[in-house]
mmCIF file of C-alpha atoms and ligand atoms in Angstrom:
data_model
loop_
_atom_site.group_PDB
_atom_site.id
_atom_site.type_symbol
_atom_site.label_atom_id
_atom_site.label_comp_id
_atom_site.label_asym_id
_atom_site.label_seq_id
_atom_site.Cartn_x
_atom_site.Cartn_y
_atom_site.Cartn_z
ATOM 1 C CA MET N 1 -26.895 12.771 -25.312
ATOM 2 C CA ASN N 2 -26.242 11.333 -22.007
ATOM 3 C CA ARG N 3 -23.193 13.166 -19.533
ATOM 4 C CA PHE N 4 -20.960 10.506 -20.147
ATOM 5 C CA GLU N 5 -21.299 10.959 -24.107
ATOM 6 C CA SER N 6 -20.952 14.282 -23.996
ATOM 7 C CA ALA N 7 -18.194 14.318 -21.370
ATOM 8 C CA LYS N 8 -16.282 11.743 -23.926
ATOM 9 C CA GLU N 9 -16.742 14.321 -26.859
ATOM 10 C CA ILE N 10 -15.445 16.885 -25.035
ATOM 11 C CA TYR N 11 -12.242 14.774 -24.476
ATOM 12 C CA ALA N 12 -12.254 13.640 -27.758
ATOM 13 C CA LYS N 13 -11.677 17.272 -28.984
ATOM 14 C CA HIS N 14 -8.300 17.137 -26.943
ATOM 15 C CA GLY N 15 -7.360 13.943 -28.569
ATOM 16 C CA ILE N 16 -8.177 11.870 -25.484
ATOM 17 C CA ASP N 17 -10.029 8.609 -25.745
ATOM 18 C CA ALA N 18 -12.203 8.170 -22.584
ATOM 19 C CA GLU N 19 -13.448 4.566 -23.938
ATOM 20 C CA LYS N 20 -9.556 3.613 -23.708
ATOM 21 C CA ALA N 21 -9.054 5.195 -20.192
ATOM 22 C CA LEU N 22 -11.937 3.275 -18.888
ATOM 23 C CA ALA N 23 -10.873 -0.134 -20.210
ATOM 24 C CA ASP N 24 -7.061 0.787 -18.953
ATOM 25 C CA LEU N 25 -8.412 1.697 -15.301
ATOM 26 C CA ALA N 26 -10.341 -1.638 -15.221
ATOM 27 C CA GLN N 27 -6.989 -3.764 -15.788
ATOM 28 C CA VAL N 28 -5.084 -1.951 -12.771
ATOM 29 C CA THR N 29 -4.966 -3.855 -9.503
ATOM 30 C CA VAL N 30 -4.713 -2.134 -6.398
ATOM 31 C CA SER N 31 -3.508 -3.919 -3.424
ATOM 32 C CA VAL N 32 -5.771 -3.183 -0.335
ATOM 33 C CA HIS N 33 -4.803 -3.121 2.838
ATOM 34 C CA CYS N 34 -6.047 -5.115 5.479
ATOM 35 C CA TRP N 35 -5.089 -3.116 8.458
ATOM 36 C CA GLN N 36 -7.323 -0.320 8.059
ATOM 37 C CA GLY N 37 -9.811 -2.447 9.377
ATOM 38 C CA ASP N 38 -8.627 -2.972 12.944
ATOM 39 C CA ASP N 39 -6.101 -0.183 13.185
ATOM 40 C CA VAL N 40 -3.305 -2.309 12.747
ATOM 41 C CA GLY N 41 -4.144 -4.632 15.566
ATOM 42 C CA GLY N 42 -3.663 -8.017 13.939
ATOM 43 C CA PHE N 43 -4.677 -11.516 15.773
ATOM 44 C CA ASP N 44 -1.758 -12.931 16.685
ATOM 45 C CA SER N 45 -0.915 -11.136 20.134
ATOM 46 C CA ASP N 46 -2.527 -8.582 22.423
ATOM 47 C CA ASP N 47 0.776 -6.522 22.445
ATOM 48 C CA ALA N 48 0.068 -2.724 21.582
ATOM 49 C CA LEU N 49 0.948 -1.145 18.335
ATOM 50 C CA SER N 50 4.920 -0.250 18.127
ATOM 51 C CA GLY N 51 7.385 0.198 15.858
ATOM 52 C CA GLY N 52 7.106 4.159 15.896
ATOM 53 C CA ILE N 53 3.326 3.942 14.025
ATOM 54 C CA GLN N 54 0.547 5.178 15.351
ATOM 55 C CA THR N 55 -3.404 4.926 14.694
ATOM 56 C CA THR N 56 -5.476 8.044 16.611
ATOM 57 C CA GLY N 57 -8.985 8.031 17.253
ATOM 58 C CA ASN N 58 -11.560 5.318 18.671
ATOM 59 C CA TYR N 59 -14.444 5.509 16.271
ATOM 60 C CA PRO N 60 -16.971 2.595 16.925
ATOM 61 C CA GLY N 61 -16.912 -0.830 15.100
ATOM 62 C CA LYS N 62 -13.025 -1.848 14.922
ATOM 63 C CA ALA N 63 -12.818 -5.486 13.880
ATOM 64 C CA ARG N 64 -12.116 -7.501 16.939
ATOM 65 C CA THR N 65 -11.958 -11.080 15.255
ATOM 66 C CA PRO N 66 -10.684 -12.673 11.754
ATOM 67 C CA ASP N 67 -14.320 -13.170 10.762
ATOM 68 C CA GLU N 68 -15.537 -9.590 11.396
ATOM 69 C CA LEU N 69 -12.474 -8.252 9.395
ATOM 70 C CA MET N 70 -13.201 -10.584 6.971
ATOM 71 C CA ALA N 71 -16.925 -9.037 6.825
ATOM 72 C CA ASP N 72 -15.350 -5.512 6.842
ATOM 73 C CA ILE N 73 -12.955 -6.363 3.932
ATOM 74 C CA ASP N 74 -15.931 -7.831 1.772
ATOM 75 C CA LYS N 75 -18.134 -4.791 2.482
ATOM 76 C CA ALA N 76 -15.246 -2.371 1.183
ATOM 77 C CA PHE N 77 -14.478 -4.318 -1.691
ATOM 78 C CA SER N 78 -18.391 -4.590 -2.605
ATOM 79 C CA LEU N 79 -17.867 -0.757 -2.919
ATOM 80 C CA ILE N 80 -14.716 -0.638 -4.363
ATOM 81 C CA PRO N 81 -14.655 -0.918 -8.425
ATOM 82 C CA GLY N 82 -12.123 -2.720 -10.384
ATOM 83 C CA LYS N 83 -9.443 -4.993 -9.548
ATOM 84 C CA VAL N 84 -7.800 -5.324 -6.119
ATOM 85 C CA LYS N 85 -5.703 -7.871 -4.020
ATOM 86 C CA LEU N 86 -5.580 -8.265 -0.279
ATOM 87 C CA ASN N 87 -2.575 -6.907 1.462
ATOM 88 C CA LEU N 88 -1.872 -9.160 4.803
ATOM 89 C CA HIS N 89 0.378 -8.665 7.526
ATOM 90 C CA ALA N 90 2.220 -11.638 9.331
ATOM 91 C CA SER N 91 0.317 -10.478 12.179
ATOM 92 C CA TYR N 92 -3.021 -11.451 11.246
ATOM 93 C CA ALA N 93 -2.122 -15.264 11.303
ATOM 94 C CA ILE N 94 -5.324 -17.060 12.329
ATOM 95 C CA PHE N 95 -4.441 -19.920 14.816
ATOM 96 C CA ASP N 96 -7.639 -21.447 15.880
ATOM 97 C CA GLY N 97 -6.104 -22.839 19.008
ATOM 98 C CA ASN N 98 -2.809 -23.754 17.268
ATOM 99 C CA ARG N 99 -0.718 -20.971 18.127
ATOM 100 C CA ALA N 100 2.789 -20.505 16.604
ATOM 101 C CA ASP N 101 5.227 -17.443 17.252
ATOM 102 C CA ARG N 102 6.520 -15.343 14.298
ATOM 103 C CA ASP N 103 9.572 -17.296 13.815
ATOM 104 C CA ALA N 104 7.604 -20.660 13.645
ATOM 105 C CA LEU N 105 4.453 -19.264 11.150
ATOM 106 C CA LYS N 106 3.082 -22.175 8.691
ATOM 107 C CA PRO N 107 0.557 -22.171 5.731
ATOM 108 C CA GLU N 108 -1.959 -23.504 8.289
ATOM 109 C CA HIS N 109 -2.074 -20.038 9.819
ATOM 110 C CA PHE N 110 -2.854 -18.450 6.638
ATOM 111 C CA ALA N 111 -5.294 -21.206 5.147
ATOM 112 C CA LYS N 112 -8.309 -19.316 5.995
ATOM 113 C CA TRP N 113 -6.991 -16.085 3.820
ATOM 114 C CA VAL N 114 -6.046 -18.165 1.259
ATOM 115 C CA GLU N 115 -9.738 -19.857 1.169
ATOM 116 C CA PHE N 116 -11.116 -16.116 1.230
ATOM 117 C CA ALA N 117 -8.816 -14.803 -1.402
ATOM 118 C CA LYS N 118 -10.084 -17.803 -3.710
ATOM 119 C CA ALA N 119 -13.199 -17.366 -2.935
ATOM 120 C CA ARG N 120 -13.340 -14.191 -4.303
ATOM 121 C CA ASN N 121 -10.729 -14.834 -7.227
ATOM 122 C CA ILE N 122 -8.037 -12.134 -5.670
ATOM 123 C CA GLY N 123 -4.126 -12.433 -5.213
ATOM 124 C CA ILE N 124 -2.769 -11.792 -1.637
ATOM 125 C CA ASP N 125 0.352 -9.332 -0.770
ATOM 126 C CA PHE N 126 2.223 -9.981 2.223
ATOM 127 C CA ASN N 127 4.604 -8.463 4.814
ATOM 128 C CA PRO N 128 6.470 -9.867 7.522
ATOM 129 C CA THR N 129 5.498 -8.012 10.810
ATOM 130 C CA PHE N 130 8.355 -6.759 12.273
ATOM 131 C CA PHE N 131 6.547 -4.714 15.523
ATOM 132 C CA SER N 132 4.147 -5.070 18.177
ATOM 133 C CA HIS N 133 5.853 -8.165 19.394
ATOM 134 C CA ALA N 134 8.389 -8.821 22.563
ATOM 135 C CA MET N 135 11.019 -10.105 20.409
ATOM 136 C CA VAL N 136 11.430 -6.214 19.511
ATOM 137 C CA LYS N 137 14.516 -5.617 21.670
ATOM 138 C CA ASP N 138 15.385 -1.749 22.625
ATOM 139 C CA GLY N 139 13.413 -0.711 19.119
ATOM 140 C CA LEU N 140 15.815 -3.150 17.198
ATOM 141 C CA THR N 141 14.877 -6.430 15.029
ATOM 142 C CA LEU N 142 16.935 -7.514 12.123
ATOM 143 C CA SER N 143 19.658 -5.031 13.049
ATOM 144 C CA SER N 144 19.955 -5.799 16.606
ATOM 145 C CA PRO N 145 23.178 -6.398 18.262
ATOM 146 C CA ASP N 146 21.652 -9.281 20.427
ATOM 147 C CA GLU N 147 22.029 -12.061 18.220
ATOM 148 C CA GLU N 148 19.347 -13.764 19.422
ATOM 149 C CA VAL N 149 16.669 -11.454 18.650
ATOM 150 C CA ARG N 150 18.186 -10.655 15.089
ATOM 151 C CA LYS N 151 18.057 -14.289 14.104
ATOM 152 C CA PHE N 152 14.533 -14.622 15.781
ATOM 153 C CA TRP N 153 13.237 -11.848 12.806
ATOM 154 C CA VAL N 154 15.631 -13.540 10.281
ATOM 155 C CA GLU N 155 13.522 -16.697 10.784
ATOM 156 C CA HIS N 156 10.308 -14.548 10.510
ATOM 157 C CA GLY N 157 11.476 -13.233 7.247
ATOM 158 C CA LYS N 158 12.200 -16.483 6.105
ATOM 159 C CA ARG N 159 9.035 -17.809 7.154
ATOM 160 C CA CYS N 160 7.166 -14.945 5.339
ATOM 161 C CA VAL N 161 9.311 -15.843 2.043
ATOM 162 C CA GLU N 162 7.954 -19.385 2.285
ATOM 163 C CA LEU N 163 4.374 -17.875 3.167
ATOM 164 C CA SER N 164 4.324 -15.796 0.028
ATOM 165 C CA ASP N 165 5.493 -18.463 -2.104
ATOM 166 C CA TYR N 166 2.593 -20.256 -0.839
ATOM 167 C CA PHE N 167 0.336 -17.796 -1.374
ATOM 168 C CA ALA N 168 1.123 -17.032 -5.057
ATOM 169 C CA LYS N 169 0.982 -20.821 -5.814
ATOM 170 C CA GLU N 170 -2.300 -21.195 -4.199
ATOM 171 C CA THR N 171 -3.987 -18.166 -5.551
ATOM 172 C CA GLY N 172 -2.368 -18.138 -8.819
ATOM 173 C CA TYR N 173 -1.537 -14.468 -8.362
ATOM 174 C CA PRO N 174 1.897 -13.010 -7.933
ATOM 175 C CA CYS N 175 2.369 -12.334 -4.406
ATOM 176 C CA VAL N 176 4.264 -8.855 -3.411
ATOM 177 C CA MET N 177 6.136 -9.378 -0.082
ATOM 178 C CA ASN N 178 7.184 -6.159 1.328
ATOM 179 C CA ILE N 179 9.970 -6.103 4.073
ATOM 180 C CA TRP N 180 9.598 -2.857 6.484
ATOM 181 C CA ILE N 181 11.494 -2.467 9.929
ATOM 182 C CA PRO N 182 10.720 -0.022 12.391
ATOM 183 C CA ASP N 183 14.736 -0.250 13.603
ATOM 184 C CA GLY N 184 16.025 3.252 14.762
ATOM 185 C CA TYR N 185 17.318 5.542 17.772
ATOM 186 C CA LYS N 186 15.319 7.922 19.792
ATOM 187 C CA ASP N 187 18.639 9.912 20.173
ATOM 188 C CA ILE N 188 21.873 10.301 18.696
ATOM 189 C CA PRO N 189 23.416 7.289 18.104
ATOM 190 C CA ALA N 190 27.477 6.482 18.358
ATOM 191 C CA ASP N 191 27.735 3.983 15.694
ATOM 192 C CA ARG N 192 25.488 4.348 12.247
ATOM 193 C CA LEU N 193 26.906 1.642 10.643
ATOM 194 C CA SER N 194 27.014 -1.554 12.725
ATOM 195 C CA PRO N 195 23.294 -1.433 12.703
ATOM 196 C CA ARG N 196 23.000 -0.736 9.003
ATOM 197 C CA LEU N 197 25.450 -3.636 8.285
ATOM 198 C CA ARG N 198 23.937 -6.322 10.669
ATOM 199 C CA PHE N 199 20.332 -5.295 8.466
ATOM 200 C CA LYS N 200 22.317 -6.145 5.487
ATOM 201 C CA LYS N 201 23.355 -9.061 6.762
ATOM 202 C CA SER N 202 20.016 -10.175 8.134
ATOM 203 C CA LEU N 203 18.240 -9.459 4.641
ATOM 204 C CA ASP N 204 20.902 -11.541 2.793
ATOM 205 C CA GLU N 205 20.152 -14.356 5.127
ATOM 206 C CA ILE N 206 16.380 -14.007 4.567
ATOM 207 C CA LEU N 207 16.754 -13.552 0.586
ATOM 208 C CA ALA N 208 18.622 -17.125 0.658
ATOM 209 C CA THR N 209 15.189 -18.918 1.219
ATOM 210 C CA PRO N 210 14.400 -20.342 -1.847
ATOM 211 C CA TYR N 211 11.277 -18.787 -3.615
ATOM 212 C CA ASP N 212 10.054 -18.714 -7.066
ATOM 213 C CA LYS N 213 11.106 -15.130 -8.640
ATOM 214 C CA SER N 214 8.548 -15.265 -11.308
ATOM 215 C CA LYS N 215 5.650 -15.346 -8.660
ATOM 216 C CA VAL N 216 7.064 -13.680 -5.714
ATOM 217 C CA PHE N 217 8.431 -10.218 -5.768
ATOM 218 C CA ILE N 218 10.100 -8.964 -2.591
ATOM 219 C CA THR N 219 9.948 -5.420 -1.711
ATOM 220 C CA LEU N 220 12.337 -3.225 0.685
ATOM 221 C CA GLU N 221 10.480 0.226 1.996
ATOM 222 C CA SER N 222 12.666 2.807 3.518
ATOM 223 C CA LYS N 223 11.719 5.366 6.107
ATOM 224 C CA VAL N 224 12.635 8.872 7.438
ATOM 225 C CA PHE N 225 11.661 8.372 11.093
ATOM 226 C CA GLY N 226 9.325 7.139 13.317
ATOM 227 C CA ILE N 227 7.756 8.118 16.565
ATOM 228 C CA GLY N 228 9.973 7.779 19.365
ATOM 229 C CA LEU N 229 12.800 7.002 16.679
ATOM 230 C CA GLU N 230 13.804 10.508 15.354
ATOM 231 C CA SER N 231 17.308 10.531 15.375
ATOM 232 C CA TYR N 232 18.361 7.337 13.038
ATOM 233 C CA THR N 233 16.507 5.148 11.129
ATOM 234 C CA VAL N 234 18.215 1.775 10.072
ATOM 235 C CA GLY N 235 16.530 1.463 6.885
ATOM 236 C CA SER N 236 16.820 5.009 5.257
ATOM 237 C CA ALA N 237 16.156 5.776 1.797
ATOM 238 C CA GLU N 238 19.776 5.520 0.780
ATOM 239 C CA PHE N 239 20.168 2.050 2.637
ATOM 240 C CA CYS N 240 17.258 0.547 0.843
ATOM 241 C CA LEU N 241 17.447 1.890 -2.486
ATOM 242 C CA SER N 242 21.133 0.636 -2.562
ATOM 243 C CA TYR N 243 20.309 -2.698 -1.249
ATOM 244 C CA SER N 244 17.196 -3.347 -3.636
ATOM 245 C CA THR N 245 19.474 -2.485 -6.524
ATOM 246 C CA LYS N 246 22.220 -4.748 -5.099
ATOM 247 C CA ALA N 247 20.173 -7.588 -4.180
ATOM 248 C CA GLY N 248 17.795 -7.471 -7.503
ATOM 249 C CA ILE N 249 14.626 -6.843 -5.250
ATOM 250 C CA VAL N 250 11.905 -4.478 -5.809
ATOM 251 C CA PRO N 251 12.644 -0.923 -4.139
ATOM 252 C CA LEU N 252 9.274 0.397 -2.318
ATOM 253 C CA MET N 253 8.487 3.923 -1.640
ATOM 254 C CA ASP N 254 5.752 4.869 0.542
ATOM 255 C CA ASN N 255 4.707 8.574 0.100
ATOM 256 C CA GLY N 256 4.701 9.640 3.769
ATOM 257 C CA HIS N 257 8.567 8.408 4.449
ATOM 258 C CA TYR N 258 10.171 11.163 3.114
ATOM 259 C CA HIS N 259 10.936 15.155 4.589
ATOM 260 C CA PRO N 260 7.745 16.876 3.923
ATOM 261 C CA THR N 261 9.251 18.792 0.531
ATOM 262 C CA GLU N 262 10.422 15.849 -0.826
ATOM 263 C CA LEU N 263 7.703 14.328 -3.283
ATOM 264 C CA VAL N 264 7.463 10.784 -4.538
ATOM 265 C CA SER N 265 6.072 11.833 -7.509
ATOM 266 C CA ASP N 266 9.199 13.173 -8.566
ATOM 267 C CA LYS N 267 11.273 10.207 -7.576
ATOM 268 C CA ILE N 268 9.130 7.748 -9.579
ATOM 269 C CA SER N 269 10.947 8.691 -13.020
ATOM 270 C CA ALA N 270 14.351 8.124 -11.327
ATOM 271 C CA MET N 271 13.451 4.717 -9.776
ATOM 272 C CA LEU N 272 11.707 3.607 -13.389
ATOM 273 C CA ALA N 273 15.301 4.760 -15.084
ATOM 274 C CA PHE N 274 17.208 2.132 -13.061
ATOM 275 C CA ASN N 275 14.266 -0.769 -11.960
ATOM 276 C CA GLU N 276 12.376 -2.726 -13.984
ATOM 277 C CA LYS N 277 10.077 -2.765 -11.125
ATOM 278 C CA ILE N 278 8.997 -0.653 -8.410
ATOM 279 C CA ALA N 279 6.449 -0.487 -5.447
ATOM 280 C CA LEU N 280 4.191 2.084 -3.888
ATOM 281 C CA HIS N 281 2.750 2.343 -0.546
ATOM 282 C CA VAL N 282 0.088 5.280 -1.046
ATOM 283 C CA THR N 283 -0.876 7.023 1.766
ATOM 284 C CA ARG N 284 -1.344 10.574 3.128
ATOM 285 C CA GLY N 285 0.863 12.381 5.423
ATOM 286 C CA VAL N 286 -0.563 15.411 7.357
ATOM 287 C CA ARG N 287 3.094 17.321 8.568
ATOM 288 C CA TRP N 288 4.657 13.885 9.228
ATOM 289 C CA ASP N 289 3.873 10.151 8.368
ATOM 290 C CA SER N 290 0.370 10.235 9.657
ATOM 291 C CA ASP N 291 -1.232 7.884 7.372
ATOM 292 C CA HIS N 292 -4.143 9.896 6.909
ATOM 293 C CA VAL N 293 -6.822 8.327 4.485
ATOM 294 C CA VAL N 294 -5.736 8.996 0.803
ATOM 295 C CA LEU N 295 -7.419 11.859 -1.092
ATOM 296 C CA PHE N 296 -7.886 12.967 -4.433
ATOM 297 C CA ASP N 297 -5.225 15.926 -4.067
ATOM 298 C CA ASP N 298 -2.486 17.123 -6.151
ATOM 299 C CA GLU N 299 0.358 14.674 -5.150
ATOM 300 C CA THR N 300 -1.824 11.608 -5.450
ATOM 301 C CA LYS N 301 -2.776 12.868 -8.845
ATOM 302 C CA GLU N 302 1.039 13.406 -9.663
ATOM 303 C CA ILE N 303 1.956 10.371 -8.233
ATOM 304 C CA ALA N 304 -0.696 8.692 -10.708
ATOM 305 C CA LYS N 305 0.533 10.850 -13.911
ATOM 306 C CA GLU N 306 4.164 9.591 -13.607
ATOM 307 C CA ILE N 307 2.956 5.952 -13.486
ATOM 308 C CA VAL N 308 0.266 6.599 -16.506
ATOM 309 C CA ARG N 309 2.414 8.750 -18.742
ATOM 310 C CA ASN N 310 5.531 6.887 -18.014
ATOM 311 C CA ASP N 311 3.573 3.813 -19.541
ATOM 312 C CA ALA N 312 4.370 2.228 -16.083
ATOM 313 C CA ILE N 313 1.477 0.527 -14.751
ATOM 314 C CA ASP N 314 2.384 -3.020 -15.283
ATOM 315 C CA ARG N 315 5.962 -2.049 -13.734
ATOM 316 C CA VAL N 316 4.558 -0.366 -10.416
ATOM 317 C CA PHE N 317 2.932 -2.493 -7.738
ATOM 318 C CA ILE N 318 0.571 -0.154 -6.394
ATOM 319 C CA ALA N 319 -0.610 -0.826 -2.802
ATOM 320 C CA THR N 320 -2.530 1.542 -0.008
ATOM 321 C CA ASP N 321 -0.958 1.710 3.253
ATOM 322 C CA TYR N 322 -3.001 4.268 5.738
ATOM 323 C CA PHE N 323 -4.635 3.861 9.168
ATOM 324 C CA ASP N 324 -7.470 6.326 10.596
ATOM 325 C CA ALA N 325 -9.472 5.155 13.590
ATOM 326 C CA SER N 326 -11.068 8.429 14.079
ATOM 327 C CA ILE N 327 -13.498 8.111 11.325
ATOM 328 C CA ASN N 328 -15.554 4.935 9.905
ATOM 329 C CA ARG N 329 -13.159 2.812 8.980
ATOM 330 C CA ILE N 330 -14.754 1.140 6.103
ATOM 331 C CA SER N 331 -15.686 4.526 4.718
ATOM 332 C CA ALA N 332 -11.595 5.211 5.100
ATOM 333 C CA TRP N 333 -11.119 2.073 3.091
ATOM 334 C CA VAL N 334 -13.237 2.760 0.131
ATOM 335 C CA THR N 335 -12.701 6.827 0.442
ATOM 336 C CA GLY N 336 -8.729 6.031 -0.030
ATOM 337 C CA VAL N 337 -9.029 3.392 -2.405
ATOM 338 C CA ARG N 338 -11.470 4.859 -4.988
ATOM 339 C CA ASN N 339 -9.165 8.167 -4.725
ATOM 340 C CA VAL N 340 -6.190 6.017 -6.001
ATOM 341 C CA GLN N 341 -8.455 4.717 -8.623
ATOM 342 C CA LYS N 342 -9.826 8.411 -9.386
ATOM 343 C CA ALA N 343 -6.002 9.782 -9.870
ATOM 344 C CA LEU N 344 -5.134 6.834 -12.088
ATOM 345 C CA LEU N 345 -8.255 7.622 -14.471
ATOM 346 C CA PHE N 346 -7.535 11.205 -14.043
ATOM 347 C CA ALA N 347 -3.999 10.446 -15.316
ATOM 348 C CA MET N 348 -5.233 8.530 -17.933
ATOM 349 C CA LEU N 349 -7.036 11.554 -19.383
ATOM 350 C CA GLN N 350 -4.620 14.016 -19.748
ATOM 351 C CA PRO N 351 -3.135 15.208 -23.096
ATOM 352 C CA ASP N 352 0.186 13.644 -22.333
ATOM 353 C CA ALA N 353 1.525 13.657 -25.900
ATOM 354 C CA LYS N 354 0.575 17.197 -26.523
ATOM 355 C CA MET N 355 1.829 18.183 -23.199
ATOM 356 C CA LYS N 356 5.562 16.517 -24.109
ATOM 357 C CA GLU N 357 5.512 18.021 -27.298
ATOM 358 C CA LEU N 358 5.268 21.132 -25.494
ATOM 359 C CA GLN N 359 7.893 20.786 -23.089
ATOM 360 C CA ASP N 360 10.357 19.659 -25.794
ATOM 361 C CA ALA N 361 9.644 22.754 -28.076
ATOM 362 C CA SER N 362 10.208 24.730 -24.376
ATOM 363 C CA ASN N 363 7.036 26.288 -24.759
ATOM 364 C CA PHE N 364 6.082 26.330 -21.182
ATOM 365 C CA THR N 365 3.520 29.240 -21.554
ATOM 366 C CA GLU N 366 1.319 26.902 -23.655
ATOM 367 C CA LEU N 367 1.821 23.791 -21.404
ATOM 368 C CA MET N 368 0.986 25.951 -18.375
ATOM 369 C CA VAL N 369 -2.276 26.728 -20.172
ATOM 370 C CA LEU N 370 -3.061 23.460 -21.441
ATOM 371 C CA SER N 371 -2.286 21.584 -18.192
ATOM 372 C CA GLU N 372 -4.515 24.032 -16.361
ATOM 373 C CA GLU N 373 -7.414 23.598 -18.912
ATOM 374 C CA ALA N 374 -7.049 19.929 -18.450
ATOM 375 C CA LYS N 375 -7.990 20.226 -14.643
ATOM 376 C CA THR N 376 -11.433 21.371 -15.276
ATOM 377 C CA LEU N 377 -12.752 19.109 -18.257
ATOM 378 C CA PRO N 378 -15.551 17.054 -17.233
ATOM 379 C CA PHE N 379 -13.954 14.113 -15.015
ATOM 380 C CA GLY N 380 -16.622 13.531 -12.603
ATOM 381 C CA ASP N 381 -18.738 12.528 -15.789
ATOM 382 C CA ILE N 382 -16.319 9.723 -17.086
ATOM 383 C CA TRP N 383 -15.425 8.782 -13.427
ATOM 384 C CA ALA N 384 -19.381 8.266 -12.574
ATOM 385 C CA GLU N 385 -19.618 6.055 -16.081
ATOM 386 C CA TYR N 386 -16.577 3.628 -14.430
ATOM 387 C CA LEU N 387 -18.547 3.131 -11.110
ATOM 388 C CA ASN N 388 -21.700 2.427 -13.498
ATOM 389 C CA ARG N 389 -20.006 0.034 -15.801
ATOM 390 C CA GLN N 390 -18.330 -1.442 -12.463
ATOM 391 C CA LYS N 391 -21.700 -2.021 -11.201
ATOM 392 C CA VAL N 392 -20.662 -0.366 -7.907
ATOM 393 C CA GLU N 393 -22.735 2.111 -6.250
ATOM 394 C CA PRO N 394 -21.830 5.920 -6.528
ATOM 395 C CA ASP N 395 -23.173 6.787 -3.326
ATOM 396 C CA TYR N 396 -21.298 4.204 -0.614
ATOM 397 C CA LEU N 397 -22.099 6.548 2.455
ATOM 398 C CA ASN N 398 -25.387 5.560 2.719
ATOM 399 C CA ILE N 399 -24.931 1.642 2.275
ATOM 400 C CA ILE N 400 -21.662 2.155 4.807
ATOM 401 C CA LYS N 401 -24.025 4.236 7.384
ATOM 402 C CA GLU N 402 -26.539 1.421 7.353
ATOM 403 C CA TYR N 403 -23.440 -1.205 7.828
ATOM 404 C CA GLU N 404 -22.505 0.953 10.792
ATOM 405 C CA GLU N 405 -25.741 0.790 12.286
ATOM 406 C CA LYS N 406 -26.823 -2.660 11.921
ATOM 407 C CA VAL N 407 -23.342 -4.481 12.391
ATOM 408 C CA LEU N 408 -20.406 -2.309 13.805
ATOM 409 C CA VAL N 409 -22.131 -0.459 16.506
ATOM 410 C CA ASN N 410 -22.838 -3.908 18.098
ATOM 411 C CA ARG N 411 -19.215 -4.505 18.357
ATOM 412 C CA LYS N 412 -18.404 -3.217 21.914
HETATM 413 C C1 RNT G 501 5.271 2.246 8.486
HETATM 414 C C2 RNT G 501 5.247 1.884 6.906
HETATM 415 C C3 RNT G 501 4.741 0.144 6.986
HETATM 416 C C4 RNT G 501 3.506 -0.130 7.744
HETATM 417 C C5 RNT G 501 2.889 -1.266 7.277
HETATM 418 C C6 RNT G 501 1.467 -1.434 8.745
HETATM 419 O O1 RNT G 501 5.635 3.157 8.498
HETATM 420 O O2 RNT G 501 4.459 2.466 6.184
HETATM 421 O O3 RNT G 501 4.602 -0.076 5.820
HETATM 422 O O4 RNT G 501 2.328 1.152 7.507
HETATM 423 O O5 RNT G 501 3.473 -2.130 7.315
HETATM 424 ZN ZN1 ZN G 502 4.176 1.641 4.389
#
């Protein structure tokens, strides 16, 4: 008997169907962020990364052009099992001499990405880019008191809704469009309400753009603070959650966007109780929203468990969001996305029914013993079988090293 068959038997003894887990995981789509490949640089301007987010490190091989980024994404996708989507930012517009500012973006500026997605039969998710641009004034965009600035960003949001509609139509896959603004203050503001009311008004204006609600899902991402914006965040958790509920859009939780003792894994069930759909940015914050590569760690597993055991795979849009410039960027992509998938598989291989029963019987002694036992079941053999069936190399490091030597080191 091979290792998978024997592992499957061990799981079966716990009433867990490993074949079903493999089949279920193969149906889950993870939206892979394009911005790991070039340190959130984008192609629409030379403006430095702003908005209170930061990449650190200068590992060689950063993608400098759309062709390089596409080649790197292809390399990463070839090493990632299962279903993926491509998560783009507006700053990744491809102009080919036909420049447009963010308030005037059109489908033609993303035609190459659509071609890329179609050729790979994948969907596109999208993000307006409210940072790294000269119209970010005093750290503010949609909440700016300067009407010209606020309007510019409202127009950007509207263009992005139209583009999301175009992506959904062209690819045939739904498009998740996520709104996140960096707006905030470094020091204590005198008026916390007005910026939030302006943000609210701006969102209302953006959402008034017609779009196909069955194909485009607009999400709103909150945040606790950004670098240089420590004292006040316009789009706080309470603001974004309240707005999403009221406007009927989808709330998005990034697990780097809370105080360090708050856990998104614990928030998921609360959100599921009130929202048909929710969205996640899976990341790893080290002491702050540092956007380290996602690991197969306790919180990632706990997040996955909350999706799986609440039967919410079809209700949660799962996207990755991290950017590490200190290691090989393709390895960062593959490692992080595989870890999200591993965590989901791990969650699908838990004795959930039995554990729920023990909780309801208030049998916390047995619950602890069983859940500890489940941690050391032969999970690795099931994951190896998944990679095998998906026809992706388990040993991706050597393939990436070869790509680094042949391609990445030549990018000076
Ligand atoms: C920033 C947010 C946001 C960005 C991306 C690039 O703190 O997490 O999602 O990381 O839009
Ligand atoms: Zn995020």
